[in-house]
Amino acid sequence: MKNILIIDDEEKLRGLLARIVKSEGFEVLEAADLKSGFKKLEQNDIDVVLCDVKLPDGNGVDFLEKVKTNFPLVEVILLTAFGKIADGVQAMKNGAFDYIVKGDDNDKIIPLLYKAFDKSQLQKKVKQLEKRISEKYSFDTIIGKSKALEQVIDLAKKVAKTDSTVLLTGETGTGKEIFAQAIHENSNRVGKSFVALNCSTFSKEILESELFGHKQGAFTGALKDKKGFIEEANGGTLFLDEIGEMPIDLQAKLLRVLETNEYIPVGDTVPKKSNFRLIAATNRDLKTESENHNFRSDLYFRLNIFEIIIPPLRERVKDISPLTSYFVKQFSIKSNKKVLHISDDFLQKLEAYHWPGNVRELKNIIERSVILADDVLTSDVLPYDLQHRHDNSNKTMSAFSLQSIEKLHIQKVFNYTKGNKAETARLLEIGIATLYRKLDEYNIH
């Protein structure tokens, strides 16, 4: 319904205006003063208010400010018998949709009502969209019940309300961008831009242009000025995924932006300012990379103000069941099927798998399984590797075997580092991928 509230103390004029507006298909409510008008606003879903300026209990220009403070999506058109420039200027400053003179501008009222209604509806749709996005990326929608995941969410909630730089680390497919979005949506910058850029997607030259923007003619093909992601993120959050892939010389430029909030677009000489919050993510061990001179140590220390390590799926087996249920429901609907039943053997195979691709791999496998299955998801619709995985974790080993000694030594170092995998790999002098394989092989958690 298109609900219009008319506030005017002249009963005959108000009634005439109400009949004209009703003839256009609008629903009309009436009020003779500001007090009763505000009460109707509280009790009804009003789209547009037509309000006289001079009323027994106050001034419509002042009332407008109160309306916009309490009902920001409601549009207000002010009506006056005596057009004063000062009142008109103040009305527009207070947020009036328009300010018209009775008698002189009667033919403008209906077209203005349609325009004001359209604006009100658009604002409501935007608000609903923002709400859906906020709900989609809230911490409550991150699926899982493992202690490891709960600890990570708790850390993310604590840092979200600050403006600190956040470094999200973890293997590919663990959901780093989802955490970045949730941190933004729960920060003081909610409602502002969230701009995401994957640093591994572009060459050095294109990445520099995407990040900093460029001036027309800066290079071949630069036909017009282009805003960079840093400028687009002004006031909001910049998410740089796979930051470990950023070329060294661009790292120096990024460091300067983080320290001064200033940057220079490619081909320009005039610095620009941008106030944004940075969230970075990587699947690399940036500490080791900086020690090996593959990543700037000064940028690493600047990024590592608050690190959140997102554990791989194999370390939070409890999350596999709720994630599976969620994806099965999602893909059953997508495939126009009733929600399929999940058999015990299907779930057992999933929980025994080591998930090198993490949640992303699980999602893809569930989609494939839903397509293949009829009514029940059984293990025979899973890929061969999952169906025939051999679990050697509980195999009894001789105390004199090399495997037994290796397992014991890895367990000791792992306990010494309190579960820090990067530090464990460094002390063992093996690669991080080798360590993950060994931890999985020996069932060390």
XYZ file of C-alpha atoms in Angstrom:
445
model
C 0.000 0.000 0.000
C 1.020 3.610 -0.653
C 0.385 5.308 2.692
C 0.249 9.106 2.851
C -0.171 11.169 6.032
C -1.639 14.679 5.651
C -1.077 17.055 8.591
C -3.054 20.334 8.340
C -5.228 22.188 10.845
C -7.613 23.517 8.131
C -10.186 20.710 8.050
C -11.809 21.616 4.698
C -8.495 21.993 2.915
C -7.191 18.766 4.480
C -10.324 16.883 3.423
C -10.139 18.212 -0.150
C -6.467 17.273 -0.389
C -7.231 13.817 1.018
C -9.910 13.166 -1.650
C -7.560 14.224 -4.459
C -4.772 11.990 -3.140
C -7.135 9.019 -2.612
C -8.337 9.323 -6.216
C -4.768 8.510 -7.279
C -4.843 5.189 -5.410
C -3.036 6.275 -2.248
C -4.163 5.323 1.269
C -4.598 8.517 3.294
C -4.380 9.192 7.025
C -5.179 12.628 8.434
C -4.017 14.653 11.446
C -4.924 18.168 12.597
C -1.721 18.882 14.526
C 1.888 17.738 14.921
C 1.284 15.714 18.091
C -1.431 13.515 16.569
C 0.528 13.359 13.313
C 3.602 11.971 15.088
C 1.407 9.426 16.876
C 0.090 8.192 13.516
C 3.674 7.869 12.290
C 4.455 5.649 15.278
C 1.361 3.486 14.733
C 1.386 3.111 10.918
C 3.803 2.334 8.110
C 3.833 5.759 6.426
C 5.682 6.402 3.163
C 5.172 10.147 2.626
C 4.025 13.018 4.847
C 2.313 16.149 3.487
C 2.689 18.681 6.300
C 1.631 22.306 6.712
C 4.332 24.644 8.019
C 2.144 26.678 10.412
C 0.291 24.478 12.877
C -1.299 25.137 16.319
C 1.326 23.165 18.246
C 4.471 23.953 16.307
C 6.367 24.586 13.106
C 6.470 22.037 10.282
C 10.128 22.808 9.515
C 11.155 21.860 13.054
C 8.794 18.859 12.999
C 10.498 17.658 9.801
C 13.806 17.298 11.655
C 12.103 15.173 14.322
C 10.490 12.950 11.660
C 13.775 12.348 9.799
C 15.537 11.520 13.077
C 12.943 8.930 14.130
C 11.744 7.719 10.699
C 14.627 8.293 8.261
C 12.938 6.387 5.398
C 9.807 8.588 5.442
C 9.767 11.436 2.887
C 8.256 14.792 3.898
C 6.752 17.456 1.614
C 6.079 20.771 3.373
C 3.099 22.977 2.446
C 2.944 26.679 3.265
C 0.554 29.541 2.575
C 3.410 32.025 2.591
C 6.565 30.991 0.800
C 9.636 32.261 2.643
C 13.094 31.651 1.191
C 14.628 31.197 4.650
C 12.040 28.558 5.593
C 12.530 26.782 2.281
C 16.304 26.675 2.696
C 16.031 25.365 6.271
C 13.430 22.782 5.212
C 15.779 21.347 2.586
C 18.639 21.314 5.098
C 16.433 19.369 7.513
C 15.783 16.743 4.850
C 12.517 17.799 3.169
C 11.740 16.114 -0.140
C 10.289 19.442 -1.322
C 8.768 22.713 -0.104
C 5.745 24.072 -1.989
C 3.306 26.974 -1.709
C -0.433 26.245 -1.358
C -2.490 27.539 -4.278
C 0.517 28.347 -6.467
C 1.889 24.816 -6.619
C -1.264 22.647 -6.353
C -0.588 21.009 -9.716
C 2.792 19.833 -8.397
C 1.438 17.878 -5.416
C 0.455 14.590 -7.124
C 3.636 14.276 -9.272
C 5.685 15.094 -6.162
C 3.854 12.427 -4.152
C 4.727 9.775 -6.742
C 8.382 10.823 -6.784
C 8.569 10.945 -2.983
C 6.881 7.518 -2.718
C 9.334 6.011 -5.235
C 12.274 7.400 -3.247
C 10.866 6.037 0.009
C 10.366 2.569 -1.526
C 13.877 2.558 -2.980
C 15.352 3.454 0.409
C 13.380 0.632 2.046
C 14.654 -1.873 -0.526
C 18.248 -0.734 0.035
C 17.758 -1.082 3.800
C 16.346 -4.597 3.381
C 19.269 -5.548 1.122
C 21.767 -4.192 3.649
C 20.020 -6.185 6.376
C 20.168 -9.402 4.318
C 23.870 -8.855 3.583
C 24.540 -8.153 7.258
C 22.666 -11.328 8.279
C 24.461 -13.371 5.612
C 27.865 -12.355 6.913
C 27.177 -12.262 10.644
C 29.212 -14.493 12.954
C 26.002 -16.402 13.766
C 25.873 -17.750 10.205
C 29.372 -19.292 10.351
C 28.567 -23.000 10.542
C 30.302 -25.249 13.036
C 30.343 -26.304 16.684
C 33.968 -27.321 17.241
C 35.953 -25.689 20.015
C 38.621 -24.616 17.499
C 36.059 -22.702 15.426
C 34.417 -21.154 18.487
C 37.803 -19.821 19.639
C 38.445 -18.251 16.229
C 34.987 -16.629 16.150
C 35.545 -15.255 19.658
C 38.831 -13.647 18.543
C 37.192 -12.192 15.420
C 34.321 -10.712 17.449
C 36.765 -8.993 19.804
C 38.809 -7.381 17.037
C 35.776 -6.491 14.869
C 34.773 -3.490 16.998
C 38.255 -1.971 16.750
C 39.909 -0.401 13.718
C 42.995 -2.619 13.937
C 44.500 -4.319 10.893
C 43.674 -8.044 10.859
C 45.736 -10.825 9.274
C 43.738 -13.986 8.511
C 45.946 -17.034 7.951
C 45.091 -20.597 7.098
C 44.955 -23.046 4.254
C 43.073 -22.405 1.035
C 39.353 -23.055 1.332
C 39.012 -22.499 5.099
C 36.701 -19.477 4.688
C 38.985 -16.492 5.214
C 36.842 -14.136 3.104
C 33.710 -15.103 5.056
C 35.508 -14.129 8.267
C 36.662 -10.857 6.672
C 33.071 -10.015 5.694
C 31.790 -10.905 9.174
C 34.428 -8.685 10.814
C 33.415 -5.794 8.540
C 29.675 -6.285 9.159
C 30.257 -6.251 12.918
C 32.587 -3.236 12.864
C 31.966 0.488 13.199
C 32.354 0.674 9.414
C 29.251 -1.413 8.704
C 27.199 0.192 5.926
C 30.351 1.453 4.243
C 32.183 -0.227 1.362
C 33.681 -3.700 1.675
C 36.120 -4.014 -1.220
C 37.895 -7.325 -1.912
C 40.928 -7.813 -4.144
C 42.781 -11.083 -4.765
C 46.472 -10.259 -5.128
C 47.259 -13.540 -6.926
C 44.873 -12.856 -9.808
C 46.751 -10.051 -11.597
C 50.175 -9.249 -12.972
C 52.230 -6.637 -11.106
C 51.235 -3.774 -13.453
C 47.510 -4.567 -13.404
C 47.521 -5.173 -9.640
C 49.140 -1.760 -9.087
C 46.459 -0.095 -11.221
C 43.641 -2.011 -9.508
C 44.959 -1.117 -6.070
C 46.029 2.515 -6.516
C 44.046 3.568 -9.597
C 45.572 5.430 -12.543
C 45.433 8.669 -14.483
C 44.402 8.877 -18.110
C 47.421 8.200 -20.328
C 49.480 6.608 -17.522
C 50.140 3.614 -19.782
C 48.937 2.142 -23.068
C 45.216 1.464 -22.740
C 44.644 3.946 -19.898
C 41.950 5.849 -21.805
C 40.425 7.536 -18.745
C 41.021 8.057 -15.029
C 40.290 4.966 -12.934
C 39.600 4.749 -9.223
C 41.627 2.142 -7.361
C 40.388 -0.219 -4.673
C 42.083 1.922 -2.016
C 39.940 4.890 -3.024
C 36.798 2.764 -3.300
C 37.384 1.499 0.244
C 37.551 4.993 1.753
C 35.526 4.951 4.979
C 35.087 1.168 4.761
C 37.176 -1.997 4.642
C 39.770 -3.171 2.111
C 40.222 -6.947 2.020
C 43.432 -8.093 0.327
C 43.280 -11.840 -0.241
C 46.469 -13.829 -0.904
C 48.602 -10.855 0.135
C 51.633 -13.142 0.201
C 51.540 -13.095 -3.619
C 51.958 -9.298 -3.814
C 55.195 -8.221 -5.578
C 57.876 -6.754 -3.268
C 57.858 -3.235 -4.774
C 54.070 -2.976 -4.409
C 54.443 -4.080 -0.793
C 56.530 -0.943 -0.139
C 53.793 1.256 -1.623
C 51.107 -0.477 0.433
C 53.174 -0.003 3.599
C 53.324 3.749 2.951
C 49.528 3.902 2.577
C 49.048 2.045 5.861
C 51.405 4.424 7.667
C 50.203 7.740 6.165
C 46.739 7.052 4.643
C 48.189 8.644 1.482
C 48.727 7.092 -1.946
C 49.517 8.253 -5.478
C 47.598 6.807 -8.458
C 49.690 5.403 -11.305
C 50.787 8.246 -13.603
C 49.842 10.977 -11.109
C 52.000 13.215 -8.914
C 49.378 14.459 -6.465
C 48.870 12.376 -3.309
C 45.346 11.348 -2.325
C 44.021 10.288 1.069
C 41.945 7.248 1.981
C 40.806 6.165 5.428
C 40.129 2.443 5.354
C 40.488 -0.603 7.568
C 42.717 -3.346 6.155
C 41.998 -7.043 6.485
C 44.577 -9.240 4.767
C 44.589 -12.989 4.197
C 47.152 -15.548 3.100
C 47.755 -19.282 3.037
C 51.513 -18.663 3.312
C 53.649 -18.476 6.442
C 54.548 -14.780 6.141
C 57.026 -14.954 9.034
C 59.065 -17.583 7.201
C 58.575 -15.749 3.901
C 59.933 -12.529 5.445
C 62.907 -14.387 6.944
C 63.647 -15.762 3.452
C 63.295 -12.220 1.980
C 60.268 -13.188 -0.104
C 58.043 -10.776 1.833
C 58.924 -7.431 3.395
C 59.470 -7.877 7.132
C 58.304 -4.294 7.869
C 55.010 -4.940 6.065
C 54.647 -8.293 7.837
C 54.988 -6.629 11.254
C 52.510 -3.929 10.161
C 49.987 -6.562 9.047
C 50.511 -8.858 12.007
C 48.915 -6.554 14.591
C 46.144 -9.102 15.149
C 46.526 -12.514 13.526
C 43.668 -14.990 13.380
C 44.616 -18.515 12.338
C 41.644 -20.330 10.808
C 42.143 -24.063 11.413
C 41.813 -26.545 8.547
C 38.713 -28.720 8.388
C 40.607 -31.871 9.451
C 41.294 -30.180 12.807
C 37.600 -29.517 13.429
C 35.920 -32.789 12.533
C 32.851 -31.811 14.603
C 32.061 -29.141 11.992
C 31.769 -31.647 9.124
C 28.286 -32.853 10.127
C 26.581 -29.392 10.374
C 28.389 -28.186 7.244
C 27.250 -31.298 5.369
C 23.632 -30.782 6.457
C 23.770 -27.142 5.355
C 25.257 -27.911 1.929
C 22.895 -30.862 1.342
C 19.893 -28.624 1.971
C 21.351 -25.863 -0.229
C 22.102 -28.136 -3.189
C 18.915 -30.205 -2.857
C 16.908 -27.006 -3.355
C 19.215 -25.928 -6.199
C 18.726 -29.314 -7.908
C 14.920 -29.186 -7.431
C 15.034 -32.219 -5.144
C 13.551 -32.839 -1.735
C 16.220 -32.514 0.969
C 18.132 -35.794 0.831
C 18.712 -37.998 3.872
C 22.366 -38.391 4.950
C 23.346 -41.980 5.779
C 25.755 -42.830 8.596
C 28.313 -44.413 6.260
C 28.299 -41.272 4.061
C 29.047 -39.049 7.047
C 31.653 -41.473 8.456
C 33.592 -41.385 5.184
C 33.524 -37.584 5.204
C 34.766 -37.424 8.793
C 37.622 -39.862 8.053
C 38.904 -37.838 5.076
C 41.820 -35.375 5.503
C 40.271 -32.518 3.398
C 43.262 -30.837 1.707
C 40.802 -28.426 0.045
C 38.953 -27.774 3.316
C 35.383 -26.380 3.363
C 35.512 -25.463 -0.330
C 36.328 -29.091 -1.220
C 33.560 -30.375 1.060
C 31.075 -28.023 -0.604
C 32.040 -29.255 -4.087
C 31.831 -32.921 -3.078
C 28.388 -32.442 -1.499
C 27.119 -30.729 -4.670
C 28.386 -33.652 -6.777
C 26.873 -36.206 -4.369
C 23.455 -34.512 -4.337
C 23.373 -34.603 -8.149
C 24.186 -38.333 -8.188
C 21.968 -39.486 -5.313
C 18.259 -40.287 -5.482
C 16.720 -40.250 -2.001
C 19.608 -41.073 0.337
C 23.230 -39.961 0.328
C 25.333 -43.114 0.700
C 29.083 -43.572 0.448
C 28.855 -45.054 -3.061
C 28.142 -41.567 -4.535
C 31.402 -40.205 -3.089
C 34.590 -39.901 -5.179
C 36.894 -42.947 -5.211
C 39.471 -41.368 -2.836
C 36.866 -40.892 -0.127
C 35.277 -44.321 -0.588
C 38.557 -46.244 -0.374
C 40.607 -44.138 2.043
C 42.703 -46.305 4.370
C 43.078 -44.914 7.864
C 46.409 -45.941 9.401
C 46.115 -43.604 12.376
C 45.248 -46.399 14.803
C 47.732 -48.943 13.421
C 49.952 -50.375 16.187
C 53.601 -49.526 15.607
C 56.650 -51.190 17.101
C 58.456 -49.060 19.674
C 61.657 -49.715 17.692
C 60.337 -48.680 14.278
C 61.435 -45.448 12.624
C 57.780 -44.468 12.223
C 57.209 -44.761 15.953
C 60.265 -42.612 16.734
C 59.246 -40.039 14.112
C 55.704 -39.830 15.471
C 56.945 -39.405 19.028
C 59.408 -36.684 18.033
C 56.826 -34.726 16.013
C 54.369 -34.987 18.913
C 56.984 -33.627 21.354
C 57.841 -30.632 19.137
C 54.177 -29.996 18.403
C 53.434 -29.927 22.143
C 56.460 -27.696 22.757
C 55.172 -25.084 20.271
C 51.659 -25.389 21.752
C 50.235 -26.430 18.394
C 51.912 -23.704 16.284
C 52.369 -25.542 12.993
C 54.618 -22.953 11.349
C 56.999 -22.997 14.326
C 56.843 -26.808 14.500
C 57.802 -27.095 10.824
C 60.666 -24.627 11.355
C 62.086 -26.519 14.328
C 61.756 -29.854 12.520
C 63.348 -28.261 9.426
C 60.628 -29.593 7.128
C 58.121 -27.863 4.852
C 54.708 -26.878 6.220
C 52.970 -29.166 3.682
C 55.104 -32.115 4.845
C 54.205 -31.361 8.454
C 50.470 -31.331 7.652
C 50.849 -34.697 5.909
C 52.713 -36.160 8.886
C 50.198 -34.806 11.404
C 47.416 -36.363 9.372
C 49.285 -39.650 8.926
C 49.981 -40.024 12.657
C 46.659 -38.540 13.755
C 48.376 -35.827 15.819
C 46.076 -32.970 16.880
